[in-house]
Amino acid sequence: MEEKYKLGLVSVSFRKHSPKEILETMSAAGLSFIEWGSDIHAPYGDLVNLGELVKLQKMYDIKCSSYGTYFRIGETPIDELEGYIKAAKILGTDILRIWCGTKCGANMTDIEKSELLSLCCKASRIAEEQGVILCMECHRSTFTEDPRDAIWLIEKVNSKNFRMYWQPFQWQTADENVLNARKIAPYAEHIHVFNWKDDKKIPLSCAIDEWRKYLSEFSSPRTLLLEFMPCGTLEELKNEANALKIIVGDIL
């Protein structure tokens, strides 16, 4: 049977709404996977709350695709990583989104890069021991902002438990994002989906062709997670989910 895309949502899209409201709206929109954020909805130390999230997931038949942590290598104490891993396992996922460093590689000295690499190797060993995957993003003000630095780091760490997410960079053209997708694709787990141009959030339906080009760079279907709505409202989720389904061919 042909593998299909897994479609879902990043919970930080709706920080002001409760998990129940989010899951209820997701279910109505036909989305089946969620990435819980550790900042608001799923703090890693709140075991009671994590247990409630698991109950809600079962109620709405939605699985946890990943744990969106704010663990930042080079800033967060490395011994806190196991607490985040425990939370991820409670939620039912083995993928944790993490942050890497506090500035881009171009602004780091060789000594700083070496120190960061050492911490990444340590984090990857913990991930290997715990059977989870740590994934970074090409975010501004992180070492992996530039895909070339991200790939350098991943290849240096050399662990199947230390990988990437991919998302388009809103300050670049569609052609530039296609090239970046091509570079990151061999190392990518999940994909965050949105349509931004500079600081402006635009409906995903306006970027159907762009997103089909992006996804064509990946050798197999991935988990696609909608991130943020054009106006930030729950009511928009159905339209954004429908646009995502059109992109992957679920709606003709």
Short mmCIF file of C-alpha atoms in Angstrom, two decimals:
data_model
loop_
_atom_site.label_atom_id
_atom_site.label_comp_id
_atom_site.label_asym_id
_atom_site.label_seq_id
_atom_site.Cartn_x
_atom_site.Cartn_y
_atom_site.Cartn_z
CA MET A 1 0.00 0.00 0.00
CA GLU A 2 1.34 3.42 -0.97
CA GLU A 3 2.49 5.54 1.95
CA LYS A 4 0.49 8.72 2.48
CA TYR A 5 1.23 12.05 4.07
CA LYS A 6 0.29 12.48 7.71
CA LEU A 7 -1.47 15.79 8.21
CA GLY A 8 -1.55 17.73 11.44
CA LEU A 9 -1.07 20.93 13.40
CA VAL A 10 1.47 22.59 15.68
CA SER A 11 -0.32 23.51 18.92
CA VAL A 12 1.59 26.79 19.29
CA SER A 13 -0.58 28.04 16.42
CA PHE A 14 -3.26 28.57 19.07
CA ARG A 15 -1.51 29.42 22.32
CA LYS A 16 -4.60 31.22 23.67
CA HIS A 17 -6.86 28.20 23.22
CA SER A 18 -7.22 25.08 25.35
CA PRO A 19 -6.04 21.65 24.18
CA LYS A 20 -9.67 20.51 24.03
CA GLU A 21 -10.64 23.40 21.76
CA ILE A 22 -7.65 22.71 19.52
CA LEU A 23 -8.26 18.98 19.21
CA GLU A 24 -11.98 19.45 18.64
CA THR A 25 -11.30 21.89 15.79
CA MET A 26 -8.60 19.64 14.35
CA SER A 27 -10.95 16.66 14.33
CA ALA A 28 -13.62 18.66 12.49
CA ALA A 29 -10.98 19.74 9.96
CA GLY A 30 -9.82 16.18 9.32
CA LEU A 31 -6.34 16.48 10.83
CA SER A 32 -4.94 13.47 12.70
CA PHE A 33 -1.57 14.51 14.20
CA ILE A 34 -0.47 17.17 16.65
CA GLU A 35 2.84 18.60 17.78
CA TRP A 36 2.37 19.82 21.34
CA GLY A 37 4.39 22.84 22.39
CA SER A 38 6.24 22.63 25.70
CA ASP A 39 5.79 26.34 26.44
CA ILE A 40 2.02 26.54 27.01
CA HIS A 41 0.09 23.34 26.35
CA ALA A 42 2.54 20.64 27.44
CA PRO A 43 5.19 21.77 29.97
CA TYR A 44 7.53 18.85 30.43
CA GLY A 45 7.37 18.77 34.23
CA ASP A 46 3.57 18.79 34.53
CA LEU A 47 2.85 15.06 34.49
CA VAL A 48 -0.82 15.48 35.42
CA ASN A 49 -1.42 17.79 32.47
CA LEU A 50 0.48 15.46 30.13
CA GLY A 51 -1.77 12.61 31.23
CA GLU A 52 -4.85 14.73 30.47
CA LEU A 53 -3.51 15.47 26.99
CA VAL A 54 -3.16 11.75 26.33
CA LYS A 55 -6.81 11.24 27.32
CA LEU A 56 -7.89 14.02 24.98
CA GLN A 57 -5.83 12.56 22.13
CA LYS A 58 -7.67 9.28 22.53
CA MET A 59 -11.04 11.04 22.77
CA TYR A 60 -10.51 12.79 19.44
CA ASP A 61 -8.49 10.00 17.80
CA ILE A 62 -5.50 12.28 17.25
CA LYS A 63 -1.91 11.09 17.65
CA CYS A 64 1.08 13.06 18.89
CA SER A 65 3.50 13.39 15.98
CA SER A 66 6.17 15.25 17.93
CA TYR A 67 6.98 17.33 20.99
CA GLY A 68 7.79 20.94 20.19
CA THR A 69 10.24 21.79 22.93
CA TYR A 70 12.08 24.98 23.71
CA PHE A 71 15.13 23.06 24.81
CA ARG A 72 18.03 25.02 23.34
CA ILE A 73 21.41 23.30 23.06
CA GLY A 74 24.05 25.68 24.33
CA GLU A 75 21.64 27.47 26.65
CA THR A 76 19.38 24.93 28.40
CA PRO A 77 21.29 22.69 30.84
CA ILE A 78 21.87 19.37 29.09
CA ASP A 79 20.60 17.41 32.10
CA GLU A 80 17.11 18.80 31.48
CA LEU A 81 16.89 16.90 28.19
CA GLU A 82 15.79 13.67 29.84
CA GLY A 83 12.77 15.42 31.37
CA TYR A 84 11.68 16.54 27.91
CA ILE A 85 12.23 13.03 26.58
CA LYS A 86 10.07 11.57 29.36
CA ALA A 87 7.29 14.02 28.47
CA ALA A 88 7.52 13.11 24.77
CA LYS A 89 7.17 9.42 25.56
CA ILE A 90 4.12 10.06 27.75
CA LEU A 91 2.52 11.91 24.83
CA GLY A 92 3.31 8.98 22.56
CA THR A 93 6.04 10.32 20.32
CA ASP A 94 9.75 9.67 19.82
CA ILE A 95 10.45 12.96 17.98
CA LEU A 96 11.44 16.14 19.83
CA ARG A 97 11.86 19.52 18.15
CA ILE A 98 14.77 21.36 19.74
CA TRP A 99 16.70 24.60 19.16
CA CYS A 100 20.42 24.76 18.54
CA GLY A 101 22.63 27.62 19.70
CA THR A 102 21.81 31.29 20.22
CA LYS A 103 23.24 32.79 17.01
CA CYS A 104 23.94 31.85 13.43
CA GLY A 105 27.09 30.01 12.43
CA ALA A 106 28.47 33.04 10.58
CA ASN A 107 28.65 34.92 13.89
CA MET A 108 30.37 32.15 15.85
CA THR A 109 34.06 31.59 16.44
CA ASP A 110 35.67 28.23 15.76
CA ILE A 111 35.90 27.66 19.52
CA GLU A 112 32.19 28.36 19.95
CA LYS A 113 31.37 25.98 17.11
CA SER A 114 33.52 23.28 18.67
CA GLU A 115 31.82 23.71 22.04
CA LEU A 116 28.37 23.58 20.44
CA LEU A 117 29.31 20.47 18.47
CA SER A 118 30.42 18.78 21.69
CA LEU A 119 27.06 19.53 23.33
CA CYS A 120 25.19 18.28 20.26
CA CYS A 121 27.13 15.02 20.36
CA LYS A 122 26.25 14.63 24.03
CA ALA A 123 22.58 15.33 23.33
CA SER A 124 22.57 12.83 20.47
CA ARG A 125 24.05 10.13 22.71
CA ILE A 126 21.25 10.71 25.22
CA ALA A 127 18.73 10.49 22.37
CA GLU A 128 20.28 7.22 21.17
CA GLU A 129 20.14 5.74 24.68
CA GLN A 130 16.50 6.82 25.09
CA GLY A 131 15.40 5.78 21.60
CA VAL A 132 14.23 9.22 20.46
CA ILE A 133 15.09 11.60 17.62
CA LEU A 134 16.11 15.22 18.17
CA CYS A 135 15.23 17.58 15.32
CA MET A 136 16.47 21.12 14.78
CA GLU A 137 15.03 23.84 12.54
CA CYS A 138 16.54 26.46 10.23
CA HIS A 139 15.42 29.27 12.52
CA ARG A 140 16.93 32.73 12.64
CA SER A 141 19.35 33.32 15.51
CA THR A 142 20.25 29.65 15.77
CA PHE A 143 23.30 27.82 14.48
CA THR A 144 21.14 25.95 11.96
CA GLU A 145 19.74 29.14 10.40
CA ASP A 146 21.79 28.45 7.27
CA PRO A 147 21.15 24.98 5.77
CA ARG A 148 24.89 24.64 5.07
CA ASP A 149 25.66 24.98 8.79
CA ALA A 150 22.83 22.60 9.65
CA ILE A 151 24.18 19.93 7.30
CA TRP A 152 27.74 20.45 8.56
CA LEU A 153 26.53 19.91 12.12
CA ILE A 154 24.42 16.84 11.35
CA GLU A 155 27.25 15.20 9.44
CA LYS A 156 29.71 15.97 12.24
CA VAL A 157 27.41 14.52 14.89
CA ASN A 158 26.76 11.54 12.61
CA SER A 159 23.77 10.06 14.43
CA LYS A 160 20.44 8.80 13.10
CA ASN A 161 18.92 10.32 16.25
CA PHE A 162 20.01 13.87 15.40
CA ARG A 163 18.12 15.31 12.44
CA MET A 164 16.15 18.26 11.08
CA TYR A 165 12.73 19.69 10.33
CA TRP A 166 12.17 21.71 7.19
CA GLN A 167 10.05 24.79 6.59
CA PRO A 168 10.25 27.57 4.00
CA PHE A 169 12.07 30.74 4.97
CA GLN A 170 9.67 33.65 4.51
CA TRP A 171 12.41 36.09 3.56
CA GLN A 172 13.47 34.02 0.55
CA THR A 173 11.92 33.35 -2.85
CA ALA A 174 10.11 30.13 -3.71
CA ASP A 175 13.06 29.07 -5.89
CA GLU A 176 15.49 29.63 -3.01
CA ASN A 177 13.26 27.60 -0.72
CA VAL A 178 13.14 24.76 -3.24
CA LEU A 179 16.94 24.64 -3.22
CA ASN A 180 17.01 24.65 0.59
CA ALA A 181 14.41 21.87 0.71
CA ARG A 182 16.63 19.84 -1.62
CA LYS A 183 19.60 20.30 0.72
CA ILE A 184 17.73 19.47 3.92
CA ALA A 185 15.48 16.69 2.57
CA PRO A 186 17.88 13.77 3.25
CA TYR A 187 18.07 14.80 6.91
CA ALA A 188 14.45 15.88 7.50
CA GLU A 189 11.76 14.22 9.58
CA HIS A 190 8.71 16.52 9.77
CA ILE A 191 7.74 19.60 7.78
CA HIS A 192 6.12 22.76 9.17
CA VAL A 193 3.64 24.17 6.68
CA PHE A 194 2.66 27.83 6.31
CA ASN A 195 2.59 30.60 3.71
CA TRP A 196 4.41 33.73 4.81
CA LYS A 197 5.91 36.53 2.78
CA ASP A 198 8.21 38.59 4.96
CA ASP A 199 6.09 39.40 8.06
CA LYS A 200 2.76 38.83 6.33
CA LYS A 201 0.81 35.60 6.87
CA ILE A 202 -1.14 34.59 3.75
CA PRO A 203 -3.69 31.76 3.28
CA LEU A 204 -2.08 28.49 2.26
CA SER A 205 -4.50 28.27 -0.67
CA CYS A 206 -2.42 31.01 -2.34
CA ALA A 207 0.66 28.78 -2.39
CA ILE A 208 -0.60 25.44 -3.73
CA ASP A 209 1.92 25.25 -6.58
CA GLU A 210 4.81 26.45 -4.42
CA TRP A 211 4.15 23.79 -1.82
CA ARG A 212 3.85 21.04 -4.40
CA LYS A 213 7.30 22.03 -5.64
CA TYR A 214 8.67 21.97 -2.09
CA LEU A 215 7.25 18.51 -1.35
CA SER A 216 8.57 17.13 -4.64
CA GLU A 217 12.07 17.52 -3.19
CA PHE A 218 11.38 14.88 -0.52
CA SER A 219 11.81 11.25 -1.51
CA SER A 220 8.88 9.98 0.56
CA PRO A 221 5.76 11.41 2.23
CA ARG A 222 6.36 13.14 5.56
CA THR A 223 4.29 14.42 8.45
CA LEU A 224 3.05 17.87 7.44
CA LEU A 225 2.15 20.15 10.33
CA LEU A 226 0.28 23.40 9.81
CA GLU A 227 1.90 26.21 11.79
CA PHE A 228 -0.01 29.45 12.53
CA MET A 229 -3.09 30.78 10.73
CA PRO A 230 -3.22 33.93 8.59
CA CYS A 231 -5.22 35.76 11.28
CA GLY A 232 -4.54 33.41 14.18
CA THR A 233 -8.10 32.11 14.58
CA LEU A 234 -9.47 28.62 15.08
CA GLU A 235 -12.12 29.30 12.44
CA GLU A 236 -9.43 29.43 9.75
CA LEU A 237 -8.13 25.93 10.42
CA LYS A 238 -10.67 24.16 8.21
CA ASN A 239 -9.70 26.21 5.15
CA GLU A 240 -5.98 25.82 5.84
CA ALA A 241 -6.43 22.06 6.30
CA ASN A 242 -8.38 21.84 3.03
CA ALA A 243 -5.60 23.69 1.22
CA LEU A 244 -3.08 21.23 2.65
CA LYS A 245 -5.21 18.31 1.44
CA ILE A 246 -5.35 19.84 -2.03
CA ILE A 247 -1.55 20.18 -2.04
CA VAL A 248 -1.05 16.48 -1.29
CA GLY A 249 -3.84 15.36 -3.61
CA ASP A 250 -6.43 14.28 -1.08
CA ILE A 251 -8.92 16.72 -2.65
CA LEU A 252 -9.11 17.14 -6.43
#
